[in-house]
Amino acid sequence: MRANLNYFPMRQTRIKHLYCMALSLCSLWSLAQVPPKNWHLLDHHADGVYGISVEKAYQELLKNRKPKKKVIVAIIDVGNDITHPALKGAIWKNKKEVEGNGIDDDRNGYIDDVHGWNFMGGCKVETYDCVREYVKFRAKFEMATDTMNAEVKHWISMKKQTEDFLTFRQGVFKRTEPAIVALSKLNSYWQKKLERDSIYIKDVAHLNLPAETDSSIILAHTKVLRKVLQTDSAKRSSVTLQEVVNAYQKVVDLYKGQYETALTMIEQRDASYFRRSSPGDDSYTNTDIHYGNADVSTAMPHGNGVAGIIAATRLKPDVKGIASWVEVMPIVVVSQKVIGEERDKDVANAIRYAVDNGARIINISIGKQSSPQKELVDASVRYAASKGVLIFAAAGNDGVSNDEIFNYPNRHYADGGLADNLFVVGATTSGAELVWKYSNYGKNEVDFFAPGDDIYSPAVAGTYNRDSGTSYAAPVAAGVAALIWNYYPTLSHRQVVQCIVQSVTSGDVLVTIPGTSTKTTFKVLSRAGGIINAFKALKVAASMH
């Protein structure tokens, strides 16, 4: 029996160690023990890492072969920097639409959707489902006395989750703000003492401060810096104090923004408050699906990281997309300034937009633990299935079993039955544990694993960075599916999935269950029981062709 865990403990698991979270936000990596930038593309036997063997496929199976058909992959996410050099020629273009003329040239209901669509419109902030549900039903149920009524019980649960949400986020930024002040003073002290601008933690963490030093600075020095080194001294060897300060500030900005956004919605008593001016839709009905705007650009790197894994030009040695001939279609459903949870309505309409505009694959590297309007998403998933469109979704980054908790989107229809076109992907690492330590897993609820830790991919403004998460495992799977269709376009969506499932590797290798020291195998942690492998999948595809 799966439990519907509330927001507070689920989200808290992601930042049990604030130090680790802060550092990961800045993608701070060392030169030592870091895998090759393209490790996810490599082969275990040839290169010593459990990549997907796609470079081997290009060298041995696809050499001197041209792809037969272009594949469009929709990226339902936060948007993309469509001018990034690594994505040149890889961004979908609606040839029936004239850019900037303010006319719906192709009459699909979306004006100027040349490169995709933004269902958030001009709305840059959002909050979580628990807050929205609490506010939505507050007027109806706050004076209710029948606490056994199902709707009242739901509202009481949402109220409690909202209170926990606010308490936790306020606690995080209030505890972190003094640490930033102390760390900044500590940085200034060592800059003056050592007469240099960049103070590396490894150089000062084990030095002693004068006894008369302010106690808050001593605490920052003895607790924070040494804790950072203890988390992984090899990886953190090149981290500076200023980088730690900047990372902590990002944590404060994120959590304070989420806290204040939720409070504003509660005070306004309006669950659609931030969307009133733009996109201006009714958030809880789906009678009008043509809302939002055509601005799919963003200054956030997440969407480009996802897109680059699938479609980056294969000209830069360290950054190569998996597929040969592909275009990515940006569709925005996530707020860009204050990040909240995506609305089911937006996800449902994004799926339909993707299908109607030619996408054969949809990547959804977002997720949450509730789905108030799941019936809308289910209808769109069914629609995609009827058109033979595959959907790959991230398993989640809580390090827990999806067999025990709800994580959305998933293949279960609310009214019964299972989607045969939606697949949930867990993340692997290049390290000995193989399963990434924060990846969700599940014998019944996660389909297969793919590389998702320490992935080097495009960011924004022409830059690149390393990042980790099941967000980056899902597009690896989507990229392999696109590659199969590049060369074997007549295969059905079921056959493409069969190619992937039948070719997973490392099923019997011992791996570490996330959040524990317990060893098991991939067969216990996923339905297919292994890591996807492009080389083997293409061989299976060839046998079907």
Coordinates of C-alpha atoms in Angstrom, one line a residue, residues 238-482:
S238 CA 38.4 23.3 -5.1
V239 CA 35.5 25.1 -3.3
T240 CA 36.1 28.6 -2.1
L241 CA 34.5 30.3 0.9
Q242 CA 32.9 32.9 -1.4
E243 CA 31.3 30.0 -3.4
V244 CA 29.8 28.6 -0.2
V245 CA 28.5 32.1 0.7
N246 CA 26.9 32.4 -2.7
A247 CA 25.4 28.9 -2.5
Y248 CA 23.9 29.6 0.9
Q249 CA 22.4 32.8 -0.5
K250 CA 20.7 30.8 -3.2
V251 CA 19.1 28.6 -0.6
V252 CA 17.8 31.7 1.3
D253 CA 16.5 33.3 -1.9
L254 CA 14.7 30.1 -2.9
Y255 CA 13.1 29.3 0.4
K256 CA 12.2 32.9 1.3
G257 CA 10.7 33.4 -2.1
Q258 CA 8.6 30.2 -1.7
Y259 CA 7.5 31.3 1.8
E260 CA 6.5 34.8 0.8
T261 CA 4.7 33.6 -2.3
A262 CA 2.6 31.1 -0.3
L263 CA 1.8 33.8 2.3
T264 CA 0.7 36.2 -0.4
M265 CA -1.7 33.6 -1.9
I266 CA -3.1 32.8 1.6
E267 CA -3.6 36.5 2.4
Q268 CA -5.3 37.1 -0.9
R269 CA -7.5 34.1 -0.4
D270 CA -7.2 33.4 -4.1
A271 CA -5.7 30.1 -5.4
S272 CA -5.3 31.7 -8.9
Y273 CA -3.9 35.0 -7.6
F274 CA -0.6 35.1 -9.5
R275 CA -2.3 34.1 -12.7
R276 CA -5.0 36.7 -12.8
S277 CA -3.2 39.1 -15.1
S278 CA -1.3 36.5 -17.0
P279 CA -2.0 34.0 -18.4
G280 CA -5.4 35.0 -17.2
D281 CA -7.0 31.6 -17.4
D282 CA -9.3 29.9 -14.9
S283 CA -6.9 27.6 -13.2
Y284 CA -9.5 25.1 -12.2
T285 CA -11.4 24.6 -15.5
N286 CA -10.1 23.5 -18.8
T287 CA -12.7 25.0 -21.2
D288 CA -10.1 27.3 -22.7
I289 CA -6.8 25.6 -23.6
H290 CA -5.4 28.5 -25.6
Y291 CA -3.8 30.6 -22.9
G292 CA -0.3 31.8 -22.2
N293 CA 2.2 33.2 -24.7
A294 CA 5.0 32.2 -27.1
D295 CA 7.9 33.2 -24.9
V296 CA 9.8 30.0 -24.2
S297 CA 13.1 31.7 -23.3
T298 CA 14.6 31.4 -19.8
A299 CA 17.6 32.3 -17.8
M300 CA 17.4 29.0 -15.8
P301 CA 19.7 26.1 -17.0
H302 CA 17.4 23.2 -16.2
G303 CA 15.6 23.0 -19.5
N304 CA 18.8 23.4 -21.6
G305 CA 20.4 20.6 -19.6
V306 CA 17.5 18.4 -20.5
A307 CA 17.5 19.5 -24.1
G308 CA 21.2 19.2 -24.6
I309 CA 21.3 15.6 -23.4
I310 CA 18.9 14.7 -26.2
A311 CA 19.8 17.0 -29.0
A312 CA 23.1 18.9 -28.5
T313 CA 25.1 19.2 -31.7
R314 CA 27.6 16.3 -32.0
L315 CA 30.5 18.7 -32.7
K316 CA 31.8 19.3 -29.2
P317 CA 33.7 16.3 -27.8
D318 CA 32.4 16.7 -24.3
V319 CA 28.8 17.7 -25.0
K320 CA 27.0 15.5 -27.5
G321 CA 23.3 14.8 -27.8
I322 CA 22.3 11.2 -28.0
A323 CA 20.0 11.4 -31.0
S324 CA 21.2 12.0 -34.6
W325 CA 18.5 14.1 -36.1
V326 CA 16.2 15.7 -33.6
E327 CA 14.4 18.9 -32.7
V328 CA 13.3 19.8 -29.2
M329 CA 10.1 21.6 -28.7
P330 CA 10.1 23.9 -25.5
I331 CA 6.8 23.9 -23.6
V332 CA 6.8 25.9 -20.3
V333 CA 4.7 24.9 -17.3
V334 CA 7.1 25.8 -14.5
S335 CA 7.5 29.3 -13.0
Q336 CA 10.9 30.9 -13.5
K337 CA 11.3 33.4 -10.6
V338 CA 9.8 31.6 -7.6
I339 CA 9.6 27.9 -8.3
G340 CA 6.5 26.1 -7.2
E341 CA 4.8 23.0 -8.4
E342 CA 3.4 22.8 -11.9
R343 CA -0.4 22.8 -12.2
D344 CA -1.9 19.6 -13.6
K345 CA -4.0 21.7 -16.1
D346 CA -0.8 23.1 -17.6
V347 CA 0.9 19.7 -17.9
A348 CA -2.2 18.2 -19.5
N349 CA -2.4 21.0 -22.1
A350 CA 1.3 20.9 -22.7
I351 CA 1.1 17.2 -23.6
R352 CA -1.8 17.9 -26.0
Y353 CA 0.1 20.8 -27.6
A354 CA 3.1 18.5 -28.1
V355 CA 1.1 15.8 -29.7
D356 CA -0.9 18.1 -32.0
N357 CA 2.3 19.8 -33.2
G358 CA 4.2 16.7 -34.2
A359 CA 6.2 15.5 -31.2
R360 CA 6.8 11.8 -31.1
I361 CA 8.4 11.8 -27.7
I362 CA 7.7 13.9 -24.6
N363 CA 10.1 14.5 -21.8
I364 CA 8.8 15.5 -18.4
S365 CA 11.6 16.2 -16.0
I366 CA 9.4 17.6 -13.3
G367 CA 7.4 15.9 -10.6
K368 CA 5.4 16.2 -7.4
Q369 CA 3.7 14.1 -4.8
S370 CA 0.1 15.2 -5.5
S371 CA -2.1 15.6 -8.5
P372 CA -5.4 17.4 -7.8
Q373 CA -6.5 17.4 -11.4
K374 CA -5.1 14.0 -12.4
E375 CA -8.0 13.3 -14.6
L376 CA -6.9 16.1 -17.0
V377 CA -3.3 14.7 -17.2
D378 CA -4.7 11.1 -17.6
A379 CA -6.8 12.2 -20.6
S380 CA -3.8 13.8 -22.3
V381 CA -1.6 10.8 -21.6
R382 CA -4.4 8.6 -23.2
Y383 CA -4.5 11.0 -26.1
A384 CA -0.7 10.8 -26.6
A385 CA -1.0 7.0 -26.5
S386 CA -3.6 7.0 -29.2
K387 CA -1.2 8.8 -31.4
G388 CA 1.8 6.6 -30.6
V389 CA 3.6 9.2 -28.6
L390 CA 6.1 8.1 -25.8
I391 CA 6.4 10.0 -22.5
F392 CA 9.5 9.7 -20.3
A393 CA 9.2 11.1 -16.8
A394 CA 11.7 11.6 -13.9
A395 CA 11.4 9.2 -11.0
G396 CA 12.0 11.9 -8.4
N397 CA 15.0 12.9 -6.2
D398 CA 13.9 11.9 -2.7
G399 CA 15.9 8.7 -2.4
V400 CA 12.7 6.7 -1.6
S401 CA 10.7 3.9 -3.2
N402 CA 7.9 5.0 -5.5
D403 CA 6.2 1.8 -4.6
E404 CA 5.6 3.3 -1.2
I405 CA 4.7 6.9 -2.1
F406 CA 2.9 8.7 -4.8
N407 CA 5.0 10.5 -7.4
Y408 CA 3.4 12.2 -10.4
P409 CA 3.2 11.8 -13.3
N410 CA 2.9 8.1 -13.3
R411 CA 1.4 5.3 -15.5
H412 CA -1.7 4.7 -13.2
Y413 CA -4.9 6.2 -14.5
A414 CA -7.1 7.5 -11.7
D415 CA -10.1 5.6 -13.1
G416 CA -8.2 2.3 -13.4
G417 CA -5.8 0.9 -16.0
L418 CA -2.2 1.6 -16.9
A419 CA -0.7 3.8 -19.6
D420 CA 1.4 1.9 -22.1
N421 CA 3.3 5.0 -23.3
L422 CA 4.5 6.6 -20.0
F423 CA 7.8 5.4 -18.5
V424 CA 9.5 6.5 -15.3
V425 CA 13.2 6.7 -15.2
G426 CA 15.6 6.5 -12.2
A427 CA 19.1 7.9 -12.1
T428 CA 22.5 6.1 -12.0
T429 CA 26.0 7.4 -11.1
S430 CA 29.4 6.6 -12.4
G431 CA 30.5 5.7 -8.8
A432 CA 30.6 2.3 -7.2
E433 CA 27.1 2.5 -5.7
L434 CA 25.7 2.8 -9.3
V435 CA 22.3 4.1 -8.2
W436 CA 22.5 7.8 -7.6
K437 CA 22.1 8.4 -3.9
Y438 CA 19.0 10.6 -4.2
S439 CA 17.2 8.7 -7.0
N440 CA 13.8 7.3 -6.4
Y441 CA 13.3 3.7 -7.3
G442 CA 10.7 1.0 -7.2
K443 CA 10.2 -2.6 -8.5
N444 CA 6.7 -1.7 -9.7
E445 CA 6.8 2.1 -10.3
V446 CA 10.2 2.8 -11.9
D447 CA 10.7 1.3 -15.3
F448 CA 14.4 1.5 -15.8
F449 CA 17.5 3.4 -14.9
A450 CA 19.7 5.8 -16.9
P451 CA 22.8 8.0 -16.1
G452 CA 21.7 11.1 -14.2
D453 CA 24.5 12.1 -11.9
D454 CA 27.3 14.5 -12.8
I455 CA 25.9 15.1 -16.3
Y456 CA 27.8 17.8 -18.2
S457 CA 25.4 19.6 -20.5
P458 CA 24.4 23.1 -21.8
A459 CA 23.3 25.7 -19.3
V460 CA 22.4 29.2 -20.5
A461 CA 24.2 32.1 -22.2
G462 CA 26.6 29.8 -24.0
T463 CA 27.8 28.1 -20.8
Y464 CA 27.9 24.5 -19.7
N465 CA 27.8 22.9 -16.3
R466 CA 27.5 19.6 -14.4
D467 CA 24.3 18.7 -12.7
S468 CA 22.5 15.7 -11.2
G469 CA 19.0 14.3 -10.9
T470 CA 16.5 12.0 -12.3
S471 CA 15.7 15.1 -14.4
Y472 CA 18.7 14.2 -16.4
A473 CA 18.1 10.5 -16.5
A474 CA 14.7 10.9 -18.2
P475 CA 16.1 12.7 -21.3
V476 CA 18.8 10.0 -21.6
A477 CA 15.9 7.5 -22.1
A478 CA 14.1 10.0 -24.4
G479 CA 17.3 10.4 -26.4
V480 CA 17.7 6.7 -26.9
A481 CA 14.1 6.4 -28.1
A482 CA 14.6 9.2 -30.5

